[in-house]
PDB file of C-alpha atoms in Angstrom:
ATOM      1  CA  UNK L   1     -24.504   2.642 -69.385  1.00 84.00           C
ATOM      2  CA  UNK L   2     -28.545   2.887 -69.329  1.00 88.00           C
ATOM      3  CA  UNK L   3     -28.799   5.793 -71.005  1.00 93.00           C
ATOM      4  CA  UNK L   4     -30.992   7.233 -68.134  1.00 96.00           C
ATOM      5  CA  UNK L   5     -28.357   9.615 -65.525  1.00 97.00           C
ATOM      6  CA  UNK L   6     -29.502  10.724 -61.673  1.00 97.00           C
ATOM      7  CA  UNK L   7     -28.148  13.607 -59.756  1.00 97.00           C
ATOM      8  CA  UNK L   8     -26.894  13.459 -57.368  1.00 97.00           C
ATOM      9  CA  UNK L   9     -24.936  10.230 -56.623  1.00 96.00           C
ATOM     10  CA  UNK L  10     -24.991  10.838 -52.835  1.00 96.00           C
ATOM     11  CA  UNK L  11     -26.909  12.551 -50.634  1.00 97.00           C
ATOM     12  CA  UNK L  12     -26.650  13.430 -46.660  1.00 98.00           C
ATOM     13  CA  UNK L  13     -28.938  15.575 -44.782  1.00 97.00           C
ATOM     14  CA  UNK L  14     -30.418  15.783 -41.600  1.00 98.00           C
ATOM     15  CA  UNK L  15     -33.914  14.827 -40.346  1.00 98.00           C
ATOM     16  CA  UNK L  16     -36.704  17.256 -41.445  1.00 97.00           C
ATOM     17  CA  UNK L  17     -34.724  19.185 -44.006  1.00 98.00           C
ATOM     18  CA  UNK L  18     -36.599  18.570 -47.613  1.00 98.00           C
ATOM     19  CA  UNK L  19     -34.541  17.599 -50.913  1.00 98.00           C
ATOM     20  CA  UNK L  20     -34.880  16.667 -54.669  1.00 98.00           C
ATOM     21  CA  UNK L  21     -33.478  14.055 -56.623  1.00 98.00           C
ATOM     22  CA  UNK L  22     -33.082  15.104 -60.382  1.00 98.00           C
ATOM     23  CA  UNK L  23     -33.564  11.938 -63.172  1.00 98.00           C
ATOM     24  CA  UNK L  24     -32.959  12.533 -66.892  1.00 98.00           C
ATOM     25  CA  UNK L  25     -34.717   9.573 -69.247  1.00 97.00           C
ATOM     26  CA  UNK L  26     -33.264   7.831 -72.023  1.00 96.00           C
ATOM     27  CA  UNK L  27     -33.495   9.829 -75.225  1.00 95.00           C
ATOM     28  CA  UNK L  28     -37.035   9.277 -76.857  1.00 92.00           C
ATOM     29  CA  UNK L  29     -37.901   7.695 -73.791  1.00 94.00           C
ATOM     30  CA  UNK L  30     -41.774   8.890 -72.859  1.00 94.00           C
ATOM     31  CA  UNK L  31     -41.846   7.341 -69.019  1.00 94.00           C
ATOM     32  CA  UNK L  32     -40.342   7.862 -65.969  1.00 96.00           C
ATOM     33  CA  UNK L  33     -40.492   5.504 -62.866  1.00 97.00           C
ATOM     34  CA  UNK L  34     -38.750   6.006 -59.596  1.00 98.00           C
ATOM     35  CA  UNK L  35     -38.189   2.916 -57.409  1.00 97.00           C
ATOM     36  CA  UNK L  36     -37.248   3.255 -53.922  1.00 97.00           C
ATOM     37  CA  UNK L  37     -34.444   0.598 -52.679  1.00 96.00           C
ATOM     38  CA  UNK L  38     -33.747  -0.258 -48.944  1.00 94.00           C
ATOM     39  CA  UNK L  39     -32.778  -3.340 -46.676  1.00 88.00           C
ATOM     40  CA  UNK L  40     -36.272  -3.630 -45.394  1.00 87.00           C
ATOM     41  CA  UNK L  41     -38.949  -2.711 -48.019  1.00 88.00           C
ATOM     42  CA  UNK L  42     -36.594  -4.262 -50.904  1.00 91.00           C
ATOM     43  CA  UNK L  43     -37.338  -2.737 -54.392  1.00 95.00           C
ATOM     44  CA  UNK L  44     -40.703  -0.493 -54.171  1.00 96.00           C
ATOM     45  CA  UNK L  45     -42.224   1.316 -57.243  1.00 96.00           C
ATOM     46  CA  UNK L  46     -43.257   4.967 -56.046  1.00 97.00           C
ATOM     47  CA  UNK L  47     -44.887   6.695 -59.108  1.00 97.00           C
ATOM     48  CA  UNK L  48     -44.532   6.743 -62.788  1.00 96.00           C
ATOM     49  CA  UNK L  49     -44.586   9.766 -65.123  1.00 96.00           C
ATOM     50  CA  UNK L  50     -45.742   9.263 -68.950  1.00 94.00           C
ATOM     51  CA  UNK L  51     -45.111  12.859 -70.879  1.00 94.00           C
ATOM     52  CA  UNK L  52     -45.708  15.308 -68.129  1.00 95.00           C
ATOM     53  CA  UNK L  53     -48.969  13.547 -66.701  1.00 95.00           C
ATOM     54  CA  UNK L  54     -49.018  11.214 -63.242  1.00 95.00           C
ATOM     55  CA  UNK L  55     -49.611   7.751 -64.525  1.00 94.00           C
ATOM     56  CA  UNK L  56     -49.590   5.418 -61.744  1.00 94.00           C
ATOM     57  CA  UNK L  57     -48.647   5.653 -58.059  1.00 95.00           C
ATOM     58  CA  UNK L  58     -47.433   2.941 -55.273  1.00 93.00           C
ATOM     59  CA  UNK L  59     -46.429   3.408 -51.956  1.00 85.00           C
ATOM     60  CA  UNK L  60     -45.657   6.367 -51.971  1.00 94.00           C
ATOM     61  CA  UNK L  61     -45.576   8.860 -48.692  1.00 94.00           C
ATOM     62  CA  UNK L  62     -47.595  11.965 -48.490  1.00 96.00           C
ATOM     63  CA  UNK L  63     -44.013  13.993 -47.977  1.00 97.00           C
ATOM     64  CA  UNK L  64     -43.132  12.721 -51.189  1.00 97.00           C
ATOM     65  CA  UNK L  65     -43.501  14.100 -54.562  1.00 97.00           C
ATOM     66  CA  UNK L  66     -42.747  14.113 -58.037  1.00 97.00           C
ATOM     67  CA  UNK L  67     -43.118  15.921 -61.302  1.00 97.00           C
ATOM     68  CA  UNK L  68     -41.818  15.700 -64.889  1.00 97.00           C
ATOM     69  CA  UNK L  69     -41.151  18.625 -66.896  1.00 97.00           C
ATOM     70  CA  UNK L  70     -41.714  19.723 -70.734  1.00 96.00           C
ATOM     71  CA  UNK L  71     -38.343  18.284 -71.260  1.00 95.00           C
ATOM     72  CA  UNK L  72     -39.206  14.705 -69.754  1.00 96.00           C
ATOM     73  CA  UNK L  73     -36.634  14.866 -66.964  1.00 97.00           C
ATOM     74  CA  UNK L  74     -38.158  14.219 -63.389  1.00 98.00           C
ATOM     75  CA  UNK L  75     -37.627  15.349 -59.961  1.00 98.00           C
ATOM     76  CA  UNK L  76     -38.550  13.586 -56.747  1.00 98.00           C
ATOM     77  CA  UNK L  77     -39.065  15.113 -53.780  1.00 98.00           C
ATOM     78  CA  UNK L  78     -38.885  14.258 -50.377  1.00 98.00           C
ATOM     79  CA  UNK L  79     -39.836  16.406 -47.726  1.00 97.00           C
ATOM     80  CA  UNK L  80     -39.722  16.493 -43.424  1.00 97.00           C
ATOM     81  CA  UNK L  81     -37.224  13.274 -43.971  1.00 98.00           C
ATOM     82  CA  UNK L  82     -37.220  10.902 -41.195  1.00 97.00           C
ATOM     83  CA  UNK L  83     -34.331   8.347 -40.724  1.00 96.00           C
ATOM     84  CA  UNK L  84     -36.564   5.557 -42.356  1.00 95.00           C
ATOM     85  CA  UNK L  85     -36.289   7.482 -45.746  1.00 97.00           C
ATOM     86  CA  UNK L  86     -32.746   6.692 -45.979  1.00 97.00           C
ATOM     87  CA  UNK L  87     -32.607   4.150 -48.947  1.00 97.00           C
ATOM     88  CA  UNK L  88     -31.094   3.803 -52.709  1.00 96.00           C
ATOM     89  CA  UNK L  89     -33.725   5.502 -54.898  1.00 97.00           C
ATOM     90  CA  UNK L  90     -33.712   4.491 -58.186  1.00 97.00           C
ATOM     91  CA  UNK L  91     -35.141   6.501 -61.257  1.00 97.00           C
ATOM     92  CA  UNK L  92     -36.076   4.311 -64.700  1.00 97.00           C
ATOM     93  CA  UNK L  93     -37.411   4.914 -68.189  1.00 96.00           C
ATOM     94  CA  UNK L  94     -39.408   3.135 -70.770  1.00 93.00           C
ATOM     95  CA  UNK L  95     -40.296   4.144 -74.507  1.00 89.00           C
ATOM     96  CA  UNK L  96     -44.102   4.073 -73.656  1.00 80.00           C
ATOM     97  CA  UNK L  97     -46.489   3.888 -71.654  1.00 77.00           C
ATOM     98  CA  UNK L  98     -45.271   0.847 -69.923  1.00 75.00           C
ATOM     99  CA  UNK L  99     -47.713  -1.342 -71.067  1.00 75.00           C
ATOM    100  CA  UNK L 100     -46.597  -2.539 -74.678  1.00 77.00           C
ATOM    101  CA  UNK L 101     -44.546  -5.213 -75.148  1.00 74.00           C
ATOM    102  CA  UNK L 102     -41.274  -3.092 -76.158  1.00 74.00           C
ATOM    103  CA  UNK L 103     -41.887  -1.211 -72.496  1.00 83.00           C
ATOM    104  CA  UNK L 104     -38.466  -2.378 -70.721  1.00 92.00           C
ATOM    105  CA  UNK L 105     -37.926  -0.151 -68.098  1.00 95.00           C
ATOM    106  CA  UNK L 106     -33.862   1.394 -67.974  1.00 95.00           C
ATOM    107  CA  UNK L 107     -32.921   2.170 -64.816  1.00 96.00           C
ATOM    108  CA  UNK L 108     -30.210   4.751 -63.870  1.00 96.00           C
ATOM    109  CA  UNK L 109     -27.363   4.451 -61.493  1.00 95.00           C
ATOM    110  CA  UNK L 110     -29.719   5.331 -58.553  1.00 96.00           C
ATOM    111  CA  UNK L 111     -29.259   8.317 -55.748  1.00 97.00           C
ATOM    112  CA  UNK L 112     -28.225   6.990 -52.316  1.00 96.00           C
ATOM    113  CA  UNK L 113     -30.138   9.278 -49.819  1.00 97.00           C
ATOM    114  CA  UNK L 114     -28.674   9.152 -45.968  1.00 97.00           C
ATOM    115  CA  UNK L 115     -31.079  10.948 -43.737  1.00 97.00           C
ATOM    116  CA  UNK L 116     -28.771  11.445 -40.226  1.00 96.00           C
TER     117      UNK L 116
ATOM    118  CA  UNK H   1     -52.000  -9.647 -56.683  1.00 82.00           C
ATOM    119  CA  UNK H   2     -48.946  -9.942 -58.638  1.00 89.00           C
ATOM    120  CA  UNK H   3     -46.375 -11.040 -57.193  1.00 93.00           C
ATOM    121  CA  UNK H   4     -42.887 -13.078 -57.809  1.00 96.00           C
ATOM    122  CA  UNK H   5     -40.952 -14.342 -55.242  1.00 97.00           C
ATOM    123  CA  UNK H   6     -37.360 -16.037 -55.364  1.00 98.00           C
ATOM    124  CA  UNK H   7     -36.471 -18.225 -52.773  1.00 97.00           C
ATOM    125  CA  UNK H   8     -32.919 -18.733 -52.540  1.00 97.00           C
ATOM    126  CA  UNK H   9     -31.403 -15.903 -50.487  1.00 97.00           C
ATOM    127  CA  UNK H  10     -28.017 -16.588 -51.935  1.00 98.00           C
ATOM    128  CA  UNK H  11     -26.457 -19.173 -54.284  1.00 98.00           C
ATOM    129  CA  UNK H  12     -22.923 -20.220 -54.403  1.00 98.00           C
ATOM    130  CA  UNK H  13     -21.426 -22.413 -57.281  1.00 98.00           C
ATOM    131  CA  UNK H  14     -18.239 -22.467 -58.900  1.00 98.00           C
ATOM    132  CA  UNK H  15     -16.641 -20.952 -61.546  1.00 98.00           C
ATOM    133  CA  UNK H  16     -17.394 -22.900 -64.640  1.00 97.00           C
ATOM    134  CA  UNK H  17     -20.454 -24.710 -63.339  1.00 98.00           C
ATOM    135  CA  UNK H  18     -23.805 -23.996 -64.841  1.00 98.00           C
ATOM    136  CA  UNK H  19     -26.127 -21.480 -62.373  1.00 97.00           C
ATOM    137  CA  UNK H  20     -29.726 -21.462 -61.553  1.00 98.00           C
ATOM    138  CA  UNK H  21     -31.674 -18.385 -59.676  1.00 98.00           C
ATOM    139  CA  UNK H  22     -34.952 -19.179 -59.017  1.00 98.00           C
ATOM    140  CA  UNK H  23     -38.325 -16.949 -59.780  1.00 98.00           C
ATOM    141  CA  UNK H  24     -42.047 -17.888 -59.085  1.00 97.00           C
ATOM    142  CA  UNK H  25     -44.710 -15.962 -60.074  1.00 96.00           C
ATOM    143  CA  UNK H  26     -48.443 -15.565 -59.489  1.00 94.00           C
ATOM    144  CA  UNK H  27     -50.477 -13.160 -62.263  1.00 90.00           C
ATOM    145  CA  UNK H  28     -53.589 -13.205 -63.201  1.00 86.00           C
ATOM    146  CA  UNK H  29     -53.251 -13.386 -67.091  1.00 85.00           C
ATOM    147  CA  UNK H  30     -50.231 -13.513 -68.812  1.00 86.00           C
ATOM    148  CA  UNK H  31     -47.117 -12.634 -67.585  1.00 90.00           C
ATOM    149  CA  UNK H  32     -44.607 -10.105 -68.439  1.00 93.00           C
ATOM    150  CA  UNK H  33     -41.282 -11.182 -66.416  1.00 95.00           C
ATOM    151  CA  UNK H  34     -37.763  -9.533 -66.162  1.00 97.00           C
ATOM    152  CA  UNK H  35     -34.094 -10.337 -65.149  1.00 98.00           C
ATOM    153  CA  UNK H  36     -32.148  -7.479 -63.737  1.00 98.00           C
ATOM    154  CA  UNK H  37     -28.747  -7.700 -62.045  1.00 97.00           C
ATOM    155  CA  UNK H  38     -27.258  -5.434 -59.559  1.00 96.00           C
ATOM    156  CA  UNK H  39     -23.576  -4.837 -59.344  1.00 92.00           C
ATOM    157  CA  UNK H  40     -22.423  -3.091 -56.030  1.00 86.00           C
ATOM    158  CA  UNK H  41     -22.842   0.520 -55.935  1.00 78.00           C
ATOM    159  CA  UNK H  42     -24.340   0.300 -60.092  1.00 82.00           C
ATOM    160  CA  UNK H  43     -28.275   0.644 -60.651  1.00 88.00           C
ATOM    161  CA  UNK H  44     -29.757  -2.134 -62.074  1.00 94.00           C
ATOM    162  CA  UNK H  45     -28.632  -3.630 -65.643  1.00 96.00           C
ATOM    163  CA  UNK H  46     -31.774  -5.246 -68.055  1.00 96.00           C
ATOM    164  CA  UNK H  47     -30.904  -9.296 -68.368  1.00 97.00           C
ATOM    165  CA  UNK H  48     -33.804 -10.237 -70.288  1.00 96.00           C
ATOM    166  CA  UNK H  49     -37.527 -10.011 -70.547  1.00 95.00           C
ATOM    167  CA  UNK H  50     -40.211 -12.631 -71.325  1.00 94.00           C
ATOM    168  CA  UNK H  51     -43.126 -11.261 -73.091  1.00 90.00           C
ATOM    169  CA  UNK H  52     -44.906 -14.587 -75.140  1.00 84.00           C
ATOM    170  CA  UNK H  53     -43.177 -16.848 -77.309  1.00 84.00           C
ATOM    171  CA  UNK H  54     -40.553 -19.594 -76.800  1.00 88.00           C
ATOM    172  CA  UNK H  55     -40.336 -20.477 -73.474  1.00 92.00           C
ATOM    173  CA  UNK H  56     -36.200 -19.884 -73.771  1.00 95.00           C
ATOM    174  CA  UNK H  57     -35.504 -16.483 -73.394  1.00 95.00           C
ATOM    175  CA  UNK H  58     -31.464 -15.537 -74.015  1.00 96.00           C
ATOM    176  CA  UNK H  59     -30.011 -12.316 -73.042  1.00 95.00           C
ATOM    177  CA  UNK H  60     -27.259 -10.264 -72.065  1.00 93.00           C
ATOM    178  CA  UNK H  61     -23.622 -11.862 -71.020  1.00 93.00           C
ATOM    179  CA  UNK H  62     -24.864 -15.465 -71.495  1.00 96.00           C
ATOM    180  CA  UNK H  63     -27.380 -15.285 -69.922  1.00 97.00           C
ATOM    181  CA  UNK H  64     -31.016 -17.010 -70.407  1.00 97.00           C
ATOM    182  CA  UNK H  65     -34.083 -18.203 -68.610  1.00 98.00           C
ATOM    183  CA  UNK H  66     -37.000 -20.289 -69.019  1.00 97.00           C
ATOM    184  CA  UNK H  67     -40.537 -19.738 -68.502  1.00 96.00           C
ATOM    185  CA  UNK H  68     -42.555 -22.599 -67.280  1.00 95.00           C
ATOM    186  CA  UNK H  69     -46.115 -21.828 -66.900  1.00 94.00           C
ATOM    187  CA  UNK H  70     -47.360 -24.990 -65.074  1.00 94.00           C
ATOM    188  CA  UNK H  71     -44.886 -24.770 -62.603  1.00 95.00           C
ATOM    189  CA  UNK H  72     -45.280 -20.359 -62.550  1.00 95.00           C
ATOM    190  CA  UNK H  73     -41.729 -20.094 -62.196  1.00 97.00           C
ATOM    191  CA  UNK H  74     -38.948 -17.701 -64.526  1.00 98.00           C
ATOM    192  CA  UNK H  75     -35.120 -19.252 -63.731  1.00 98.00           C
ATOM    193  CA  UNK H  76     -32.389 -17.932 -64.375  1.00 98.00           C
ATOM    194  CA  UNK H  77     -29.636 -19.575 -65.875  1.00 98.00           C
ATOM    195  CA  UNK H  78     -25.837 -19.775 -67.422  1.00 98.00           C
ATOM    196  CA  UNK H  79     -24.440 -22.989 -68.313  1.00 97.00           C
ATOM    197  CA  UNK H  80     -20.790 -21.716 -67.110  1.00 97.00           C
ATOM    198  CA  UNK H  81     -20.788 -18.946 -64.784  1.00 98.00           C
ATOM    199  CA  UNK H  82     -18.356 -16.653 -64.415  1.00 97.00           C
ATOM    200  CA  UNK H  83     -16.510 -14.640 -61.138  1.00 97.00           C
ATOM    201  CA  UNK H  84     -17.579 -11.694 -62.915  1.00 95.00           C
ATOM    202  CA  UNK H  85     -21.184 -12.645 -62.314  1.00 97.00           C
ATOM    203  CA  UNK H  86     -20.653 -12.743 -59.126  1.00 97.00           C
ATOM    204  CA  UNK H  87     -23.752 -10.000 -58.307  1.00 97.00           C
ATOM    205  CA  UNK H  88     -27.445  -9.822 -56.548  1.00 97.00           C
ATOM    206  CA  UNK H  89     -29.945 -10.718 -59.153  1.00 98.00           C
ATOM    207  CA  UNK H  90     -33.557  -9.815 -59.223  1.00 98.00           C
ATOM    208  CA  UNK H  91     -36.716 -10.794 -60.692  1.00 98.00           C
ATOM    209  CA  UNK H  92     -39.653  -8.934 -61.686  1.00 97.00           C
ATOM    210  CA  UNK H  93     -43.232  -9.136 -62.794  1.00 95.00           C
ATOM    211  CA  UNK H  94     -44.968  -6.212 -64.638  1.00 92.00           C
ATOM    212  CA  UNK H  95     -47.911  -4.998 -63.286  1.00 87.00           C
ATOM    213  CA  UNK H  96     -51.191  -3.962 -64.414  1.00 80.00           C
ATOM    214  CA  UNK H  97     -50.068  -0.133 -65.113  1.00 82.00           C
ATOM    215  CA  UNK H  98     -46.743  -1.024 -66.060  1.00 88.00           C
ATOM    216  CA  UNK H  99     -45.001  -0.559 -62.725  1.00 92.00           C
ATOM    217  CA  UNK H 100     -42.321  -3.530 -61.671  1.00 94.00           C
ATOM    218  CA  UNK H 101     -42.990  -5.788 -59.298  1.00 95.00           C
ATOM    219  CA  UNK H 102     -39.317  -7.156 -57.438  1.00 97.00           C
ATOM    220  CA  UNK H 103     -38.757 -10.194 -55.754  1.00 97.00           C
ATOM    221  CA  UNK H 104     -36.485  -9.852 -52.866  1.00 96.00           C
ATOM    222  CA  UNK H 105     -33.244 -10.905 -54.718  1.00 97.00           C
ATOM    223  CA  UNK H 106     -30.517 -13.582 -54.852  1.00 98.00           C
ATOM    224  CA  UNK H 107     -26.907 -12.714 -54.279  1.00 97.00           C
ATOM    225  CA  UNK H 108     -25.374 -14.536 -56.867  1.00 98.00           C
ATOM    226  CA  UNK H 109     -21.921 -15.798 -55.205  1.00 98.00           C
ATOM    227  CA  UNK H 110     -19.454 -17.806 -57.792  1.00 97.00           C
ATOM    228  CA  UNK H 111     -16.216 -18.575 -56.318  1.00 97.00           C
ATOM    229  CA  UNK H 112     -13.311 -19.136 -58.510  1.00 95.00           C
TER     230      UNK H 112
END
């Protein structure tokens, strides 16, 4: 166990509904990553929180956003889902800012979102 | 760009026998580089990291790779592997903000 727990575990919705994806961090842990997993794109890094403030950003879609609260846990959301968005995503968290050498990112046991 | 890539799609070998996954890299500057395995239906577990230092880097379950910077590559290895390890394996370079940066992954296949 990571330390680092995602709600929920499964998701199924239909296309253009909008949802969020909840991801509590280790304890003490500062940063928040969410990864986006799926047969085609493999493992993608969407955006990183570090305390409260947007720290870096990847591929991430317009529909798609993400916050992280006073208490460090994060929410991703997704919004006017298309099929494509169906895909394992993954939530992770680091001590720092994710540049020091005791940065190892934690991941969590991921969401698995099914967009029918 | 950073990037790592691991060529071996899957890799078979037999209970007992030692394993090798292989990882290439390409950074500008020094690398950071990380093992993470992937059990079905689990997120992914932390192997090991390689920050600077020896160029033998042990880690969880038996586990341990070797950095090789002339060659740019990060393997993975276990001198007897186990059924249990039996998994899809990924490596990963740390990029310039601290995002990771995947390869595509190895299923990791050891037959008893």
């Amino acid at each position: 166990d990571s330390g680092v727990t995602q709600t929920p575990k499964h998701l199924i919705t239909a296309t253009g509904q909008r949802v969020t994806l909840r991801c509590s961090p280790r304890s003490g842990d500062l940063s928040v990553y969410w990864y986006q997993q799926s047969l085609d794109q493999g493992l993608q890094f969407l955006i990183q929180y570090y305390n409260g403030e947007e720290r870096a950003k990847g591929n991430i879609l317009e529909r798609f956003s993400a916050q992280q609260f006073p208490d460090l846990h994060s929410e991703l959301n997704l919004s006017s889902l298309e099929l494509g968005d169906s895909a394992l995503y993954f939530c992770a968290s680091s001590v720092g800012r994710g540049g020091s050498d005791s940065d190892t990112q934690y991941f969590g046991p991921g969401t698995r979102l099914t967009v029918l | 760009a950073q990037s790592v890539a691991q060529p071996e799609d899957q890799v078979n070998v037999a209970e007992g026998n030692p394993l090798t996954v292989k990882c290439t890299y390409s950074v500008s500057g020094n690398p950071y580089l990380f093992w993470y395995v992937q059990y079905p239906n689990r997120g992914l577990q932390f192997l090991l990291k390689y920050i600077t230092g020896d160029n033998l880097v042990k880690g969880s379950y038996g586990f341990e790779a070797e950095f090789n910077k002339s060659q740019t590559s990060f393997h993975l290895k276990k001198p007897s592997a186990l059924v249990s390890d039996s998994a899809l394996y990924f490596c990963a370079v740390r990029g310039y903000t601290g995002k990771l940066i995947f390869g595509q992954g190895t299923t990791l296949q050891v037959k008893p």
